[in-house]
């Protein structure tokens, strides 16, 4: 990738770091800095959000010091007693550090000092964790080294806060017994992770770099920024270069973008405070600011992250990582007024220099509503590995959002879901993504780790709203092969009445080309836009094509009489996720067209469909071959074409009506869309038609004409 002038400048300045004998030392100097303590202290009595945030921190600190210090010998997996206690300890140390700086009461510093002395006395005695997480490098405090890195990112901040309150003798004991052995463990024992371009590597690097600054060990700072060989091929800057696209998209997806942002952002804050001349926040055209904004754009209007790839569902931008991110982005990079709106919704700021500025400007009324945008977010370090198409219509209180995933695999946390579709409306999921098969921190469910069904179900193509060929997942479920290929975004447009994303996947199945073109189309006859979804396959050979739509809600109407099996269910298949699906009903679609109507959150969603070859309609539910009942209840309908070469699925999703259970009234339950037809379909062009209140619309896709890609009559 071409290195721009700013990157060259940063690298040149970093080359001087190894000659620096002393880095300016002042404590604290990370999130809360010594020069701003008085201003932050005053702010905790002046600005409501900072006051509220500090009161919570202090209450938690008071609770911590009221309890005996507990540093147990590590033995439990994620969610277990020792695991949770060590997590609690780093949170307590950070809270007490902040409480000490704001209140001036040394009892909080004494707590942190005593805790760290206990860790320093025990750390070298601990072997690698006895319950190593499967296929992961073990930590000493936790079951995987990642958690050790996270522990240190938080703990070193607490230490920085109380540094001057600890005697030189005890600081020496803490450094020699805990932090220095930890630095060696993180860089030598965990060298593979330290040099890995991955979120685990990012946390390792941040922990080492921040500790290097606080302990005044420039060699560790240099390693963190430039990699263990100090040649720039790995390390912090390489992580930024390779894991983020120019649009600020993190290759593992929104959930892990949220998780990885904290070490990226907080280490950048430390770099900026200790070595402002490096101008780290300007790196790659303010890429970190772009990453924070992109992370926010990767949520629905309720703040919930789009749960693609290995996502734990329900995570919102209220999470601590985004509180840090929003505060630092606003205070240290670019003070965008709509970030204040998010901060207000988070209802929390970090008690820090950045949190002070956010709280002050919120109090001054500078916030503007966060502007969700329809956009193509490109993937890949150079922005050429596909991307996510996000189409939005309506205000933040009642917004239609359509997402098409045409991004790269996303490394080990990626799913085999090329050209997947998600649809949100009325504050809820309509056609959702399953996310990961995991009950995080629930020890009884495999210690909170990913369940076996994450591989056998959640990652498989049929678990998503996209096409499956011959009951086989994309790339036959091989992540290494999938990682080498990515879709091509053919077209993106965002106009007032027509928003379109079109993408092609040519490698997921040998000899099969898949093209999905999805749109939000506003027509005069309806108050809400229609979703127009055309999925086309091209092949010289005959295949079975299955297009599932996993839905939320309940089917209340259908054009086809669905006769569900009353006394017997059987799995839909034997592997690639099919073994987990119950086949509830199967009916032929004789006219090659039909509809189903779903009631979800008091609103109707009628899915009209038409195909150019005969298909069967299958009604499905999740739960087969699930002896431990790990799978979450899910329902789908599937359009299944038994055998054909080329296949076109034409779907129109109409959002309409209302059902009020309080007044027991229903309005607008009948669909206004009818007469779907596929007029022609070829490798160059697809033409379809449909009616809305008997008005005929002709909709044409011209793959080779970007100036007139969509033609509507």
XYZ file of C-alpha atoms in Angstrom, residues 23-485:
463
model
C 10.417 10.312 28.112
C 8.907 13.256 29.950
C 7.386 11.791 33.093
C 4.394 13.215 34.857
C 1.596 11.319 36.554
C -1.163 10.892 35.685
C -0.645 11.247 31.930
C -3.067 9.014 30.047
C -6.804 9.744 30.187
C -6.580 12.154 33.107
C -3.553 14.423 33.038
C -1.954 16.302 35.906
C -2.338 19.705 34.283
C -6.110 19.258 33.951
C -6.942 17.674 37.309
C -8.195 20.899 38.850
C -10.424 21.611 35.842
C -11.848 18.076 35.866
C -12.344 18.255 39.629
C -14.309 21.476 39.218
C -16.215 19.967 36.297
C -17.508 17.164 38.502
C -19.456 19.789 40.429
C -20.411 21.946 37.426
C -21.454 19.750 34.510
C -24.299 17.281 35.127
C -23.018 14.392 32.997
C -19.492 14.550 34.396
C -20.917 14.860 37.896
C -23.138 11.820 37.373
C -20.272 9.813 35.867
C -17.927 10.671 38.741
C -20.557 9.858 41.359
C -20.861 6.390 39.863
C -17.082 5.924 39.797
C -16.774 7.090 43.401
C -19.657 4.884 44.556
C -17.977 1.883 42.949
C -14.648 2.883 44.490
C -16.244 3.194 47.927
C -17.787 -0.226 47.526
C -14.407 -1.648 46.525
C -12.469 -0.311 49.506
C -15.174 -1.547 51.873
C -14.402 -5.129 50.863
C -11.257 -7.177 51.585
C -8.701 -7.304 48.795
C -9.093 -10.598 46.945
C -6.400 -11.776 44.519
C -7.251 -15.447 43.989
C -5.037 -18.004 42.310
C -6.391 -18.212 38.738
C -8.299 -21.429 38.061
C -11.673 -20.712 36.414
C -12.640 -20.253 32.775
C -14.605 -17.277 31.485
C -17.511 -16.423 33.756
C -16.048 -18.405 36.660
C -15.345 -16.987 40.114
C -11.614 -16.244 39.740
C -12.082 -14.935 36.201
C -14.739 -12.485 37.341
C -12.770 -11.462 40.444
C -9.703 -10.491 38.430
C -11.921 -8.491 36.057
C -13.489 -6.812 39.073
C -10.033 -6.023 40.445
C -8.877 -4.057 37.403
C -12.131 -2.107 37.356
C -11.792 -1.376 41.066
C -8.206 -0.180 40.663
C -9.150 2.193 37.866
C -12.151 3.541 39.763
C -10.093 4.043 42.913
C -7.364 5.766 40.929
C -9.866 8.240 39.517
C -11.487 8.731 42.938
C -8.069 9.485 44.418
C -7.249 12.121 41.829
C -10.611 13.887 42.107
C -11.174 13.623 45.869
C -7.569 13.737 47.024
C -8.357 11.082 49.628
C -5.359 8.787 49.935
C -7.445 5.797 51.047
C -8.244 5.143 47.393
C -4.558 5.200 46.441
C -3.752 2.899 49.345
C -6.278 0.377 48.026
C -4.646 0.334 44.585
C -1.183 0.112 46.139
C -2.174 -2.824 48.357
C -3.837 -4.624 45.471
C -0.813 -4.223 43.203
C 1.589 -5.354 45.938
C -0.481 -8.514 46.330
C -0.380 -9.157 42.579
C 3.370 -8.454 42.563
C 3.895 -11.022 45.330
C 1.902 -13.721 43.538
C 2.298 -13.139 39.796
C 5.601 -14.950 39.292
C 4.260 -17.976 41.187
C 1.382 -18.489 38.784
C 1.900 -20.869 35.858
C -0.034 -20.564 32.627
C -3.748 -20.689 33.313
C -4.946 -24.266 34.014
C -8.046 -23.912 31.831
C -6.585 -22.649 28.613
C -9.209 -21.531 26.115
C -9.307 -23.936 23.198
C -7.012 -22.939 20.312
C -5.904 -19.775 22.110
C -2.679 -18.769 23.814
C -3.109 -19.063 27.585
C -2.685 -16.135 29.922
C -1.450 -16.291 33.492
C -4.335 -14.458 35.123
C -7.006 -15.547 32.649
C -7.770 -18.515 30.413
C -6.528 -16.646 27.342
C -3.736 -14.116 27.050
C -6.147 -11.588 25.526
C -7.804 -11.108 28.906
C -4.405 -10.525 30.513
C -3.746 -7.753 27.987
C -7.117 -6.172 28.706
C -6.425 -6.401 32.450
C -3.204 -4.471 31.992
C -4.713 -1.763 29.752
C -7.079 -0.895 32.589
C -4.678 -1.559 35.482
C -1.875 0.613 34.158
C -4.282 3.540 34.083
C -5.102 2.973 37.752
C -1.395 2.738 38.571
C -0.716 5.946 36.662
C -3.399 7.685 38.747
C -1.834 6.758 42.104
C 1.824 6.625 41.050
C 2.919 9.655 43.074
C 1.080 8.402 46.179
C 3.090 5.168 46.317
C 6.508 5.119 47.956
C 9.522 4.612 45.735
C 10.231 1.314 47.518
C 6.746 -0.057 46.847
C 6.766 1.186 43.256
C 10.001 -0.741 42.746
C 8.392 -3.858 44.225
C 5.314 -3.517 42.019
C 7.360 -2.902 38.897
C 9.789 -5.753 39.579
C 7.184 -8.257 40.729
C 4.347 -7.501 38.342
C 4.762 -5.066 35.500
C 8.260 -5.976 34.316
C 7.535 -9.753 34.267
C 4.269 -8.947 32.553
C 6.066 -6.931 29.866
C 8.363 -9.881 29.206
C 5.438 -12.302 29.126
C 3.510 -10.095 26.688
C 6.438 -9.526 24.315
C 8.432 -12.770 24.554
C 6.095 -15.576 25.652
C 3.258 -13.991 23.671
C 5.462 -12.808 20.798
C 3.283 -14.515 18.194
C 0.271 -12.560 19.412
C 2.281 -9.366 19.895
C 3.213 -9.393 16.204
C -0.142 -10.646 14.967
C -2.341 -8.353 12.885
C -5.471 -9.063 14.887
C -7.473 -7.571 17.755
C -5.586 -9.778 20.252
C -2.369 -8.241 18.980
C -3.825 -4.753 19.318
C -4.643 -5.277 22.991
C -1.165 -6.725 23.596
C 0.505 -3.777 21.896
C -1.575 -1.204 23.774
C -0.849 -2.862 27.126
C 2.897 -2.931 26.429
C 3.066 0.587 25.007
C 1.059 2.210 27.798
C 3.083 0.356 30.433
C 6.270 1.426 28.689
C 5.221 5.060 28.938
C 4.185 4.898 32.611
C 7.322 2.990 33.653
C 9.557 5.151 31.421
C 10.775 2.262 29.294
C 11.111 3.697 25.765
C 12.256 0.378 24.286
C 8.863 -1.161 25.005
C 7.062 1.848 23.564
C 9.102 1.493 20.379
C 8.315 -2.226 20.178
C 4.628 -1.515 20.654
C 4.522 1.021 17.862
C 6.887 -0.664 15.405
C 6.673 -4.384 16.300
C 9.037 -6.691 18.145
C 11.695 -6.329 15.428
C 11.218 -2.542 15.490
C 11.014 -2.505 11.698
C 7.415 -1.340 11.298
C 6.268 -4.569 9.655
C 4.146 -5.297 12.697
C 3.105 -3.212 15.683
C 0.594 -0.437 16.221
C 0.982 1.439 12.934
C 0.898 -1.782 10.923
C -2.280 -2.747 12.763
C -3.919 0.536 11.763
C -2.721 0.126 8.173
C -3.876 -3.441 7.684
C -7.007 -3.831 9.816
C -8.897 -0.690 8.791
C -10.154 0.446 5.420
C -9.869 4.120 4.429
C -13.518 4.441 5.501
C -12.609 3.281 8.981
C -14.156 -0.195 8.667
C -12.501 -2.868 10.779
C -12.269 -6.101 8.846
C -13.729 -8.381 11.547
C -17.047 -6.521 11.541
C -18.959 -4.101 13.808
C -18.888 -6.174 17.005
C -15.134 -6.622 16.927
C -14.609 -3.101 15.613
C -16.248 -1.925 18.829
C -14.014 -4.216 20.871
C -10.759 -3.379 19.082
C -11.367 0.372 19.128
C -10.528 0.791 22.806
C -6.863 -0.289 22.631
C -6.401 1.621 19.373
C -7.902 4.784 20.805
C -6.514 4.732 24.318
C -2.981 3.936 23.160
C -3.265 6.765 20.648
C -4.292 9.022 23.530
C -1.195 7.948 25.473
C 1.046 8.527 22.439
C -0.487 11.950 21.917
C 0.003 12.926 25.564
C 3.578 11.694 25.869
C 4.756 12.510 22.346
C 2.396 15.036 20.756
C 4.891 15.784 17.992
C 4.026 12.416 16.443
C 0.521 13.745 15.643
C -0.885 10.248 15.924
C -4.497 11.390 15.588
C -3.675 12.753 12.117
C -2.367 9.386 10.940
C -3.976 8.112 7.699
C -6.166 11.174 7.328
C -7.568 10.939 10.856
C -8.407 7.294 10.376
C -9.139 6.704 14.058
C -11.800 9.416 13.977
C -13.254 7.789 10.864
C -13.236 4.425 12.641
C -15.207 5.791 15.578
C -17.779 7.443 13.321
C -18.021 4.311 11.179
C -18.530 2.211 14.302
C -21.496 4.412 15.210
C -22.850 4.190 11.672
C -22.714 0.396 12.018
C -25.606 0.489 14.475
C -29.351 0.627 14.082
C -31.048 3.718 15.477
C -31.520 2.060 18.878
C -27.718 1.944 19.177
C -27.469 -1.818 18.575
C -24.561 -2.980 16.425
C -25.387 -4.867 13.259
C -24.610 -8.419 14.444
C -22.704 -9.747 11.455
C -19.889 -12.285 11.913
C -19.165 -13.552 15.441
C -21.249 -10.929 17.187
C -22.917 -11.268 20.571
C -26.294 -9.715 19.930
C -27.622 -6.820 21.936
C -24.343 -4.911 22.205
C -24.912 -1.156 21.810
C -22.781 1.964 21.515
C -23.363 2.474 25.240
C -20.522 -0.001 25.754
C -17.409 1.316 27.510
C -15.273 1.096 24.364
C -17.485 3.588 22.555
C -17.737 5.864 25.584
C -13.945 6.138 25.416
C -14.071 6.434 21.635
C -16.708 9.155 21.468
C -15.083 11.211 24.233
C -11.593 11.046 22.695
C -12.854 11.597 19.144
C -14.701 14.724 20.220
C -12.088 16.162 22.555
C -8.825 15.181 20.871
C -9.532 14.732 17.176
C -12.543 16.564 15.804
C -15.392 18.116 17.863
C -18.364 16.980 15.767
C -21.621 18.170 17.413
C -23.492 14.942 16.633
C -20.983 13.015 18.743
C -22.382 14.946 21.687
C -25.798 13.501 20.891
C -24.337 9.995 21.176
C -22.560 10.931 24.411
C -25.875 12.142 25.807
C -27.514 8.855 24.865
C -24.636 6.943 26.412
C -25.459 8.927 29.560
C -21.862 8.651 30.676
C -18.459 10.162 30.065
C -15.003 9.054 31.130
C -13.876 11.062 34.157
C -10.969 12.533 32.263
C -9.756 15.468 30.218
C -11.840 14.300 27.270
C -14.910 13.640 29.391
C -14.662 17.168 30.788
C -14.830 18.732 27.333
C -17.735 16.517 26.239
C -19.724 17.205 29.402
C -19.047 20.943 29.207
C -20.140 21.231 25.578
C -23.221 19.097 26.190
C -24.117 21.406 29.063
C -23.595 24.376 26.744
C -26.180 22.967 24.305
C -23.795 22.295 21.431
C -25.203 18.856 20.571
C -26.894 18.067 17.257
C -28.826 14.851 16.465
C -26.588 12.033 15.300
C -26.973 11.793 11.543
C -27.328 8.207 10.360
C -26.424 8.022 6.692
C -27.042 5.736 3.772
C -23.570 4.803 2.648
C -21.206 2.253 1.199
C -18.540 1.439 3.773
C -15.586 -0.056 1.938
C -13.566 -2.982 3.291
C -9.863 -3.781 2.981
C -6.715 -1.802 3.731
C -6.960 -0.060 0.367
C -10.770 -0.047 0.294
C -10.936 -2.561 -2.532
C -12.243 -5.686 -0.792
C -15.965 -5.163 -1.087
C -17.893 -3.488 1.681
C -21.188 -3.000 3.470
C -24.077 -1.250 1.761
C -26.348 0.489 4.280
C -29.608 2.001 3.046
C -31.728 4.111 5.409
C -35.057 5.897 5.187
C -36.909 7.836 7.877
C -36.008 9.555 11.125
C -34.188 8.000 14.042
C -37.453 7.172 15.822
C -38.875 5.018 13.005
C -36.292 4.163 10.405
C -36.119 1.512 7.734
C -32.589 0.158 7.436
C -31.423 -2.350 4.852
C -27.906 -3.774 4.995
C -26.219 -5.911 2.360
C -22.971 -7.567 3.406
C -20.582 -7.683 0.476
C -17.452 -7.482 2.616
C -14.448 -9.790 2.940
C -14.379 -12.857 5.165
C -13.348 -10.989 8.311
C -10.591 -13.388 9.359
C -11.347 -16.069 11.965
C -14.463 -14.355 13.260
C -16.010 -14.129 9.788
C -19.099 -15.991 8.639
C -19.785 -17.626 5.273
C -22.526 -15.152 4.419
C -21.630 -13.492 1.136
C -24.391 -11.094 -0.013
C -26.314 -11.465 3.244
C -29.333 -9.205 3.842
C -30.493 -7.619 7.110
C -33.641 -5.516 7.445
C -34.727 -3.341 10.379
C -37.846 -1.228 10.868
C -39.931 0.283 13.631
C -37.154 -0.177 16.177
C -36.802 -3.950 15.669
C -35.168 -6.630 13.552
C -37.389 -7.895 10.752
C -34.923 -10.121 8.882
C -32.089 -10.595 11.390
C -28.631 -12.068 11.512
C -28.164 -14.874 14.036
C -24.826 -13.508 15.203
C -22.668 -15.949 17.160
C -23.663 -19.079 19.034
C -22.375 -18.019 22.401
C -23.594 -17.119 25.877
C -20.796 -14.777 26.865
C -19.573 -15.135 30.467
C -22.203 -17.805 31.206
C -19.915 -20.445 32.681
C -22.474 -23.257 32.359
C -22.443 -22.732 28.590
C -18.892 -23.889 27.800
C -17.406 -21.320 30.149
C -18.865 -18.463 28.127
C -16.819 -19.410 25.076
C -18.151 -19.973 21.566
C -20.320 -23.071 21.468
C -19.758 -25.950 19.017
C -22.865 -24.713 17.197
C -21.006 -21.544 16.309
C -19.148 -23.581 13.691
C -21.857 -26.088 12.845
C -24.607 -23.456 12.608
C -23.946 -19.745 13.116
C -21.075 -19.472 10.630
C -22.786 -21.526 7.929
C -24.365 -19.864 4.917
C -27.869 -21.245 5.500
C -27.965 -19.447 8.865
C -28.122 -16.169 6.938
C -30.456 -14.431 4.512
C -28.471 -15.276 1.430
C -28.227 -17.918 -1.267
C -27.012 -21.470 -0.624
C -25.900 -23.633 -3.533
C -26.322 -27.421 -3.315
C -26.841 -27.260 0.461
C -23.179 -26.287 0.850
C -21.710 -23.227 2.542
C -19.608 -20.628 0.747
C -16.105 -21.952 0.063
C -17.236 -25.246 1.633
C -16.781 -23.564 4.991
C -13.014 -23.125 4.542
C -12.005 -19.785 6.124
C -8.490 -19.783 4.656
C -9.830 -19.973 1.103
C -12.618 -17.497 1.843
C -10.116 -15.001 3.268
C -8.352 -14.815 -0.108
C -11.494 -13.742 -1.960
